[in-house]
Short mmCIF file of C-alpha atoms and ligand atoms in Angstrom, two decimals:
data_model
loop_
_atom_site.label_atom_id
_atom_site.label_comp_id
_atom_site.label_asym_id
_atom_site.label_seq_id
_atom_site.Cartn_x
_atom_site.Cartn_y
_atom_site.Cartn_z
CA MET A 1 152.55 50.82 94.38
CA ARG A 2 153.83 48.66 96.95
CA ALA A 3 155.06 45.06 96.17
CA PRO A 4 152.98 42.11 97.78
CA ASP A 5 154.22 40.90 100.87
CA ALA A 6 155.55 37.39 100.16
CA ALA A 7 156.55 36.64 103.66
CA GLY A 8 152.82 37.22 105.00
CA GLY A 9 152.15 38.60 108.24
CA ALA A 10 151.33 42.19 108.96
CA PRO A 11 151.97 43.27 105.32
CA GLU A 12 150.33 46.56 105.66
CA LEU A 13 153.04 47.77 108.42
CA ARG A 14 155.93 46.65 106.09
CA ALA A 15 154.70 48.31 102.93
CA ALA A 16 157.10 51.28 103.38
CA ASP A 17 159.87 49.12 104.22
CA PRO A 18 162.74 50.47 102.12
CA GLU A 19 163.66 46.97 101.44
CA THR A 20 160.23 46.18 99.92
CA SER A 21 158.87 49.57 98.84
CA GLU A 22 159.35 50.81 95.06
CA GLY A 23 159.23 54.38 96.23
CA ALA A 24 162.14 56.90 96.05
CA GLU A 25 164.26 57.33 99.20
CA ARG A 26 163.30 61.02 99.37
CA PRO A 27 160.26 61.49 101.78
CA GLY A 28 157.52 63.84 100.68
CA ALA A 29 156.36 64.10 104.30
CA ILE A 30 157.56 63.55 107.79
CA VAL A 31 156.09 62.63 111.02
CA LEU A 32 158.51 62.42 114.04
CA MET A 33 157.00 60.97 117.13
CA ILE A 34 158.61 61.42 120.46
CA GLY A 35 157.60 59.31 123.68
CA ASP A 36 158.73 61.49 126.66
CA GLY A 37 160.45 59.41 129.04
CA MET A 38 159.86 56.30 126.90
CA GLY A 39 163.23 54.28 127.30
CA ILE A 40 163.43 50.57 126.31
CA SER A 41 162.30 49.37 129.68
CA GLN A 42 159.39 51.45 129.66
CA ILE A 43 158.45 49.95 126.38
CA THR A 44 159.36 46.44 127.36
CA PHE A 45 157.17 47.06 130.49
CA SER A 46 154.35 48.04 128.54
CA ARG A 47 154.63 45.33 126.11
CA ASN A 48 154.70 42.76 128.75
CA TYR A 49 151.78 44.42 130.52
CA TYR A 50 149.41 44.41 127.47
CA LEU A 51 150.57 40.95 126.11
CA GLU A 52 148.47 39.58 129.05
CA ALA A 53 145.80 40.92 127.14
CA ASP A 54 146.87 39.88 123.91
CA GLU A 55 147.96 43.21 122.61
CA SER A 56 151.14 43.92 120.80
CA LEU A 57 152.82 47.30 120.13
CA ALA A 58 152.71 48.73 116.82
CA MET A 59 156.02 50.30 117.11
CA ASP A 60 157.74 46.86 117.40
CA ARG A 61 156.52 46.21 113.93
CA MET A 62 158.32 49.06 112.33
CA PRO A 63 161.16 47.77 109.93
CA VAL A 64 164.19 50.00 110.72
CA THR A 65 165.37 50.47 114.37
CA ALA A 66 168.16 52.26 115.86
CA LEU A 67 169.92 53.24 119.29
CA MET A 68 170.05 56.97 119.97
CA SER A 69 172.32 58.88 122.79
CA THR A 70 170.56 61.44 124.22
CA HIS A 71 172.95 63.67 126.57
CA SER A 72 172.71 67.28 126.80
CA SER A 73 175.68 69.74 126.80
CA SER A 74 175.25 70.32 130.57
CA ASN A 75 174.75 66.73 131.84
CA TRP A 76 174.92 63.25 130.70
CA VAL A 77 171.20 63.11 131.47
CA THR A 78 169.01 65.27 129.50
CA ASP A 79 165.99 67.02 130.22
CA SER A 80 162.91 67.18 127.68
CA ALA A 81 163.92 70.74 126.74
CA ALA A 82 167.57 69.97 125.66
CA ALA A 83 166.48 66.59 123.99
CA ALA A 84 163.73 68.27 122.07
CA THR A 85 166.10 71.13 120.77
CA ALA A 86 168.74 68.33 119.83
CA LEU A 87 165.81 66.55 117.79
CA ALA A 88 164.55 69.68 116.21
CA SER A 89 167.77 71.65 115.64
CA GLY A 90 170.56 69.05 115.66
CA VAL A 91 172.41 70.95 118.60
CA LYS A 92 173.19 70.07 122.12
CA ILE A 93 172.45 72.67 124.62
CA THR A 94 172.00 73.22 128.50
CA ASN A 95 169.15 71.44 130.16
CA GLY A 96 166.19 73.87 131.07
CA ARG A 97 166.75 75.92 127.84
CA ILE A 98 164.77 75.82 124.73
CA GLY A 99 165.83 76.70 121.24
CA LEU A 100 169.01 78.49 122.39
CA ASP A 101 172.40 77.39 121.95
CA ASP A 102 174.97 77.75 124.74
CA THR A 103 176.11 81.33 123.37
CA GLY A 104 172.46 82.45 123.68
CA THR A 105 171.79 82.24 119.74
CA ALA A 106 168.36 81.23 118.52
CA LEU A 107 168.54 77.90 116.81
CA ARG A 108 166.67 77.18 113.53
CA THR A 109 164.64 74.00 113.69
CA ILE A 110 163.49 71.54 111.06
CA SER A 111 159.81 73.06 111.33
CA ASP A 112 161.21 76.51 110.51
CA GLU A 113 163.10 75.02 107.44
CA ALA A 114 159.93 73.06 106.51
CA LYS A 115 157.80 75.92 106.56
CA ALA A 116 160.01 78.11 104.71
CA LYS A 117 160.21 75.31 101.88
CA GLY A 118 156.35 75.59 101.70
CA TRP A 119 155.56 72.43 103.94
CA ARG A 120 152.90 72.40 106.14
CA ILE A 121 153.93 71.95 109.76
CA GLY A 122 152.04 70.71 112.86
CA TYR A 123 152.39 69.66 116.48
CA VAL A 124 150.28 67.27 118.49
CA THR A 125 150.77 66.43 122.08
CA ASP A 126 148.93 65.30 125.28
CA THR A 127 150.78 67.71 127.25
CA SER A 128 150.62 71.67 126.95
CA ILE A 129 151.48 72.91 123.76
CA THR A 130 154.17 75.22 125.49
CA HIS A 131 155.63 72.26 127.18
CA ALA A 132 159.09 71.35 126.39
CA THR A 133 159.00 68.94 123.59
CA PRO A 134 156.67 70.85 121.18
CA ALA A 135 158.29 74.10 122.21
CA GLY A 136 161.73 72.85 121.15
CA PHE A 137 160.38 72.74 117.64
CA TYR A 138 159.24 76.67 117.60
CA GLY A 139 160.51 78.34 120.75
CA HIS A 140 163.49 80.18 122.13
CA VAL A 141 163.63 80.80 125.95
CA ARG A 142 166.27 80.52 128.67
CA ASP A 143 164.10 79.04 131.36
CA ARG A 144 161.36 76.66 130.33
CA TYR A 145 159.87 76.89 133.92
CA LEU A 146 159.79 80.36 134.44
CA GLN A 147 156.04 81.69 133.56
CA GLN A 148 157.23 84.78 131.78
CA ASP A 149 159.39 82.49 129.52
CA ILE A 150 156.32 80.05 129.04
CA ASP A 151 154.12 83.08 128.01
CA ALA A 152 156.86 83.93 125.48
CA LEU A 153 156.58 80.22 124.06
CA ALA A 154 153.04 80.78 123.38
CA ASP A 155 153.74 83.92 121.48
CA GLN A 156 156.63 82.13 119.65
CA LEU A 157 154.16 79.40 118.62
CA LEU A 158 151.93 81.79 117.05
CA GLU A 159 154.90 83.65 115.41
CA GLN A 160 156.13 80.51 113.88
CA GLY A 161 152.59 79.85 112.94
CA PRO A 162 151.97 76.08 112.36
CA ASP A 163 149.17 74.98 110.29
CA VAL A 164 148.04 72.62 113.05
CA ALA A 165 148.72 72.81 116.88
CA LEU A 166 146.70 70.58 119.11
CA GLY A 167 147.10 69.73 122.84
CA GLY A 168 146.66 71.17 126.21
CA GLY A 169 147.89 74.63 127.85
CA ARG A 170 145.12 76.96 127.27
CA ARG A 171 145.99 78.87 130.40
CA ASP A 172 149.42 79.96 128.77
CA PHE A 173 147.13 81.77 126.19
CA GLU A 174 144.99 83.60 128.78
CA PRO A 175 145.61 86.55 131.16
CA ILE A 176 146.06 85.66 134.67
CA GLY A 177 143.12 86.63 136.74
CA THR A 178 140.58 85.27 134.05
CA GLY A 179 139.44 81.85 134.45
CA GLY A 180 142.28 79.53 134.61
CA GLY A 181 144.62 81.95 132.72
CA LYS A 182 148.29 82.22 133.87
CA ARG A 183 149.80 85.10 131.45
CA LEU A 184 151.66 87.55 133.62
CA ASP A 185 151.48 90.13 130.62
CA LYS A 186 147.54 89.85 130.82
CA ARG A 187 147.24 89.57 126.92
CA ASN A 188 144.75 87.12 125.36
CA LEU A 189 146.53 85.01 122.91
CA LEU A 190 143.47 83.29 121.80
CA GLU A 191 141.97 86.52 120.62
CA ILE A 192 145.26 87.30 118.86
CA ALA A 193 145.37 83.76 117.34
CA LYS A 194 141.82 84.19 116.16
CA GLU A 195 142.33 87.65 114.55
CA GLY A 196 145.68 86.14 112.89
CA GLY A 197 143.22 83.73 111.28
CA TYR A 198 143.49 80.66 113.47
CA ALA A 199 140.35 78.31 113.77
CA PHE A 200 140.22 77.51 117.55
CA TYR A 201 138.92 74.31 118.99
CA ASP A 202 138.24 73.54 122.59
CA HIS A 203 136.06 71.54 125.02
CA SER A 204 133.01 73.48 123.75
CA THR A 205 133.54 72.96 120.06
CA GLY A 206 135.08 69.50 120.26
CA LEU A 207 137.27 68.01 117.75
CA PRO A 208 135.57 68.45 114.34
CA GLU A 209 135.80 65.60 111.57
CA GLU A 210 137.90 68.22 109.44
CA LEU A 211 139.90 70.93 110.90
CA GLU A 212 140.11 74.25 109.23
CA LEU A 213 143.65 75.59 108.76
CA PRO A 214 145.25 76.99 110.44
CA ALA A 215 144.05 75.11 113.50
CA LEU A 216 144.49 75.78 117.12
CA GLY A 217 143.11 73.24 119.37
CA LEU A 218 143.71 73.40 123.09
CA PHE A 219 141.60 70.86 125.16
CA GLY A 220 142.74 71.38 128.72
CA GLY A 221 144.02 74.19 130.77
CA GLY A 222 147.43 72.34 131.30
CA HIS A 223 148.27 68.84 130.23
CA LEU A 224 145.59 66.34 129.09
CA PRO A 225 144.47 64.01 131.51
CA TYR A 226 146.16 60.41 131.85
CA GLU A 227 144.44 57.64 130.22
CA LEU A 228 143.94 55.75 133.40
CA ASP A 229 141.87 59.03 134.81
CA ARG A 230 139.64 59.40 132.10
CA GLU A 231 136.93 57.43 133.19
CA LEU A 232 136.99 59.14 136.52
CA LEU A 233 136.18 62.59 134.76
CA PRO A 234 132.94 63.81 133.57
CA GLU A 235 132.22 62.99 129.87
CA ALA A 236 132.44 66.63 129.04
CA LEU A 237 135.73 67.02 130.33
CA ARG A 238 137.40 64.22 128.55
CA PRO A 239 139.47 65.58 125.72
CA PRO A 240 140.09 64.09 122.46
CA ARG A 241 142.69 61.09 122.74
CA LEU A 242 146.22 61.27 121.39
CA ARG A 243 145.31 59.03 118.52
CA GLU A 244 142.24 61.30 117.56
CA LEU A 245 144.20 64.49 117.68
CA THR A 246 146.80 62.57 115.50
CA GLN A 247 144.29 61.40 113.00
CA SER A 248 142.64 64.94 112.64
CA ALA A 249 146.15 66.59 112.18
CA LEU A 250 147.35 63.99 109.59
CA ALA A 251 144.04 64.50 107.73
CA ALA A 252 144.23 68.00 107.69
CA LEU A 253 148.18 68.39 106.95
CA GLY A 254 148.28 65.78 104.44
CA ALA A 255 145.06 66.85 102.35
CA ASP A 256 145.73 67.19 98.70
CA ASN A 257 148.82 65.42 99.02
CA SER A 258 150.54 68.27 100.74
CA PRO A 259 154.22 67.87 101.89
CA PHE A 260 154.11 68.14 105.73
CA PHE A 261 156.17 67.87 108.88
CA LEU A 262 154.23 66.88 112.00
CA MET A 263 155.85 66.27 115.44
CA ILE A 264 153.60 63.99 117.72
CA GLU A 265 154.40 63.71 121.43
CA GLY A 266 153.25 61.16 123.76
CA GLY A 267 154.28 63.33 126.85
CA ARG A 268 152.77 61.69 129.93
CA ILE A 269 154.83 58.47 130.04
CA ASP A 270 157.48 60.56 131.57
CA HIS A 271 154.98 62.06 134.18
CA GLY A 272 153.99 58.58 135.11
CA ALA A 273 157.63 57.44 135.66
CA HIS A 274 158.28 60.55 137.72
CA SER A 275 155.68 59.28 140.11
CA PHE A 276 157.05 55.74 139.98
CA ASP A 277 153.45 54.88 138.65
CA ALA A 278 153.96 51.73 136.69
CA ALA A 279 150.32 51.35 135.65
CA SER A 280 150.23 54.94 134.21
CA VAL A 281 153.58 54.29 132.31
CA ALA A 282 152.10 51.06 130.82
CA ALA A 283 148.84 52.90 129.94
CA GLN A 284 150.59 56.11 128.55
CA THR A 285 152.96 54.01 126.27
CA ARG A 286 149.98 52.31 125.01
CA SER A 287 148.36 55.43 124.41
CA PHE A 288 151.19 56.80 122.23
CA ASP A 289 151.66 53.35 120.60
CA GLN A 290 147.95 53.75 119.41
CA ALA A 291 148.99 57.09 117.77
CA VAL A 292 151.71 55.24 116.11
CA GLN A 293 149.34 52.76 114.75
CA THR A 294 147.24 55.51 113.44
CA VAL A 295 150.14 57.16 111.58
CA LEU A 296 151.19 53.81 110.15
CA ASP A 297 147.63 53.18 108.96
CA TYR A 298 147.83 56.65 107.36
CA GLN A 299 151.42 55.78 105.80
CA ARG A 300 149.30 53.24 103.41
CA GLU A 301 147.55 55.98 101.73
CA ARG A 302 150.83 58.24 101.76
CA PRO A 303 153.66 55.92 100.67
CA ASP A 304 155.87 58.90 100.72
CA LEU A 305 155.65 59.59 104.32
CA LEU A 306 158.65 58.86 106.43
CA VAL A 307 157.75 57.69 110.12
CA VAL A 308 160.27 57.94 112.98
CA VAL A 309 159.39 56.93 116.47
CA THR A 310 161.89 57.86 119.32
CA ALA A 311 162.04 59.04 122.80
CA ASP A 312 163.71 62.13 124.23
CA HIS A 313 165.26 59.99 127.26
CA ALA A 314 164.27 57.62 129.57
CA THR A 315 162.49 58.31 133.08
CA GLY A 316 162.66 56.65 136.43
CA GLY A 317 165.04 53.88 136.03
CA LEU A 318 162.43 51.25 135.57
CA ALA A 319 163.69 47.78 135.81
CA ILE A 320 161.97 44.53 134.68
CA ASN A 321 162.32 42.06 137.62
CA ASP A 322 161.26 38.56 137.71
CA PHE A 323 158.75 39.37 140.58
CA VAL A 324 156.66 41.90 138.86
CA ASP A 325 153.16 41.23 140.00
CA TRP A 326 151.23 42.03 136.64
CA PRO A 327 147.82 41.28 137.59
CA LEU A 328 148.19 43.45 140.83
CA ILE A 329 149.17 46.21 138.63
CA ALA A 330 146.19 45.74 136.47
CA ARG A 331 143.86 46.41 139.33
CA GLN A 332 144.86 50.09 139.57
CA SER A 333 142.06 52.31 138.11
CA ALA A 334 143.57 55.85 138.78
CA THR A 335 147.11 57.49 138.45
CA ILE A 336 149.15 58.08 141.53
CA GLU A 337 148.80 61.86 140.45
CA TRP A 338 145.17 61.59 140.50
CA MET A 339 145.23 59.80 144.24
CA VAL A 340 147.69 62.33 145.55
CA ALA A 341 145.56 65.00 144.41
CA ARG A 342 142.59 63.44 146.30
CA ILE A 343 144.70 62.98 149.30
CA MET A 344 145.54 66.56 149.39
CA ASP A 345 142.24 67.91 148.50
CA GLN A 346 141.31 70.64 151.04
CA THR A 347 137.72 70.26 151.20
CA HIS A 348 137.08 66.45 150.73
CA PRO A 349 140.34 64.71 151.39
CA ALA A 350 140.01 60.86 150.41
CA THR A 351 139.73 58.19 152.94
CA VAL A 352 142.04 55.27 153.19
CA ALA A 353 139.11 53.14 151.94
CA GLU A 354 138.54 55.47 148.77
CA ILE A 355 142.32 55.42 147.90
CA ASN A 356 142.66 51.43 148.16
CA GLU A 357 139.56 51.36 145.87
CA LEU A 358 141.35 53.22 143.20
CA ILE A 359 144.50 51.37 143.86
CA GLY A 360 142.48 47.97 143.43
CA TYR A 361 143.57 46.27 146.81
CA ASP A 362 144.29 47.19 150.45
CA ALA A 363 147.81 48.90 149.68
CA LEU A 364 147.22 51.78 152.33
CA ASP A 365 146.13 51.84 156.00
CA ASP A 366 145.79 54.97 158.35
CA GLU A 367 149.60 54.84 159.55
CA VAL A 368 150.85 54.69 155.86
CA LEU A 369 148.45 57.62 154.81
CA ALA A 370 149.59 59.62 157.63
CA THR A 371 153.33 59.21 156.73
CA LEU A 372 152.46 60.05 153.16
CA ARG A 373 150.75 63.24 154.38
CA GLU A 374 154.06 64.37 156.06
CA ALA A 375 155.50 64.71 152.44
CA PRO A 376 156.64 68.51 151.91
CA GLU A 377 154.74 68.91 148.76
CA LYS A 378 152.73 66.94 145.95
CA TYR A 379 155.92 65.51 144.15
CA ALA A 380 157.38 64.03 147.03
CA MET A 381 154.13 62.45 148.14
CA ARG A 382 153.71 61.09 144.69
CA ARG A 383 156.94 59.46 144.73
CA ALA A 384 156.39 58.24 148.43
CA LEU A 385 153.08 56.46 147.18
CA GLY A 386 154.77 55.26 144.22
CA THR A 387 157.47 53.60 146.36
CA HIS A 388 155.05 52.20 148.40
CA LEU A 389 152.84 50.70 145.67
CA ALA A 390 156.13 49.62 143.83
CA LEU A 391 157.15 47.33 146.75
CA LYS A 392 153.82 45.61 146.47
CA GLN A 393 153.80 45.37 142.81
CA GLY A 394 157.57 44.05 142.70
CA VAL A 395 158.46 47.15 140.46
CA THR A 396 162.00 48.53 140.96
CA TRP A 397 162.52 52.26 140.32
CA VAL A 398 165.92 54.07 140.50
CA PRO A 399 166.52 55.60 144.03
CA ARG A 400 167.94 58.91 144.82
CA ILE A 401 166.05 61.03 142.35
CA GLU A 402 166.09 64.22 144.57
CA VAL A 403 169.71 64.69 143.77
CA LEU A 404 169.57 64.68 140.09
CA GLU A 405 169.50 67.79 138.03
CA THR A 406 166.52 65.99 136.03
CA LYS A 407 164.79 64.74 139.03
CA GLY A 408 164.43 61.07 137.67
CA HIS A 409 165.44 60.79 134.06
CA THR A 410 168.31 58.37 133.13
CA GLY A 411 170.80 58.67 130.55
CA GLU A 412 171.02 55.40 128.68
CA ASP A 413 170.38 55.19 125.01
CA VAL A 414 166.75 55.21 123.71
CA PRO A 415 165.24 53.26 120.78
CA LEU A 416 164.33 54.91 117.48
CA TYR A 417 162.00 53.18 114.97
CA ALA A 418 161.60 54.14 111.31
CA SER A 419 159.49 53.28 108.30
CA GLY A 420 159.15 54.72 105.16
CA PRO A 421 161.30 56.24 102.35
CA GLY A 422 164.75 57.12 103.52
CA ALA A 423 164.20 55.14 107.03
CA ARG A 424 167.48 53.10 106.50
CA ARG A 425 169.38 56.36 106.72
CA LEU A 426 168.49 56.36 110.57
CA GLN A 427 169.39 52.83 111.25
CA GLY A 428 172.16 51.78 113.67
CA VAL A 429 173.75 53.79 116.44
CA LEU A 430 173.28 57.52 116.32
CA ASP A 431 173.08 60.91 118.51
CA ASN A 432 169.82 62.85 118.96
CA THR A 433 171.47 65.55 117.10
CA GLU A 434 171.92 63.41 114.00
CA VAL A 435 168.22 62.97 113.62
CA PRO A 436 167.25 66.19 112.05
CA SER A 437 170.49 66.43 110.20
CA ARG A 438 169.81 63.13 108.48
CA LEU A 439 165.99 63.88 107.74
CA ILE A 440 167.26 67.33 106.18
CA GLU A 441 169.91 65.73 104.07
CA LEU A 442 167.27 63.08 103.05
CA ILE A 443 165.05 65.94 101.78
CA GLY A 444 167.93 67.80 100.11
CA TRP A 445 167.65 70.95 102.25
CA GLN A 446 170.41 73.14 103.69
CA GLN A 447 171.66 71.97 107.10
CA LEU A 448 169.74 73.81 109.93
CA ASN A 449 172.71 75.11 112.24
CA ASP A 450 176.38 74.84 112.44
CA PHE A 451 177.12 72.10 115.06
CA ASP A 452 179.82 69.37 115.05
CA LEU A 453 179.23 66.78 117.85
CA SER A 454 182.75 65.61 117.83
CA THR A 455 183.69 69.08 119.17
CA ILE A 456 181.13 69.55 121.98
CA ASP A 457 182.56 70.38 125.37
CA LEU A 458 180.88 67.92 127.88
CA PRO A 459 179.99 68.55 131.64
CA ASN A 460 183.16 66.75 132.57
CA GLY A 461 185.34 68.93 130.20
CA GLU A 462 186.21 66.13 127.98
CA ASN A 463 185.15 66.35 124.10
CA SER A 464 182.41 64.07 122.98
CA PRO A 465 183.40 60.55 123.00
CA ILE A 466 180.93 59.81 120.35
CA PRO A 467 183.06 59.85 117.01
CA HIS A 468 181.23 61.86 114.31
CA ARG A 469 179.69 59.31 112.04
CA HIS A 470 179.69 59.61 108.19
CA ASP A 471 177.48 58.14 105.81
CA ASP A 472 179.05 54.51 106.14
ZN1 ZN B 501 160.74 64.29 132.87
#
């Protein structure tokens, strides 16, 4: 039982603080939460934005914090694939690859180890379940963007056999030519999953109160919709929210006090930031934080649960200036991605008035819209519209994104928050490769892969400047 909180104030969130908890330092379950693109300024931005509505962030109340370096083996700025691999396997690899080291060897992940030790394992994301962050925990491919490799990731997910996998990405499980299917090998992995014993959930079944295990839930063809766009969708097309998926996964994995490892990704903070969409970054960070709150609430029932919240990298170079117009941003009622899709709609392209309605004020006129239409493709149009709105909103993003390998990620350290048994082991300044190795060490398992950060060759030919850190 936890000690009473003498200091008062948010005692439930401090229950698992190693300083006050009477529990052992060895966790009996782990939730690793990854905000994709959620750097410190994205968090600050979202906190400021929602403070106007008297809301605060759950992750701000976690007792242990750290700063984490994130670079990959190919660039000082990582992509999500190399970062997820580092967080899952403790090895730095080349951007764009998943779960393969720089010699091409498949890496063992913390999920592989957890499963081998009889723990339940699971993944929850608001992106495709084959997207880079979850894939880093089960997949091994050379090119995360190649459809053949994405097909392979769906196979590799089923081969690993998580007890719970909830998110989007149904199209990567169904043959090309059928509905929205994209699989080039024309196999139907949904049928294969069901034959293999999976209970399958989608829009037609909804998310049940209790999941049957093993559970595969794919609530969208690709990524799940953004928070800002939910109200624009017909109700039948609104998938469960990240916090609802999280709640179901926790209840199923943790039933009977089972040990489990669960990775939860808030994947679309990154997507909003790629489009220079400040309102989306705030809304997606909040959505992820609501999932954090759900996990912290659950932790009160499971005091042996270690919760780690971090990011793979930051995105967009968002700066917090003194001239941000918060109320103006709050008027926006759709994402820039949604607006661009409306502008590019072949049959009924949106008018200036319709887009201004979504922006919440008269940001566009015919001339600006005509300029936007000159963008060569949708990503460029999103950034052009994002740049236009950012000027009005007083928001600053990093320029020159098109010349960067990661197209808009930035390489500064990201925050890490932890609570529960062993949380203190993650405190301080660490590298993303040290997260799985410290978790493994806490539980007392064998280390996953042979990797020494101090000997890694970096893009500039130097060895890692980050000294290998020991216990103290
Ligand atoms: Zn990104």
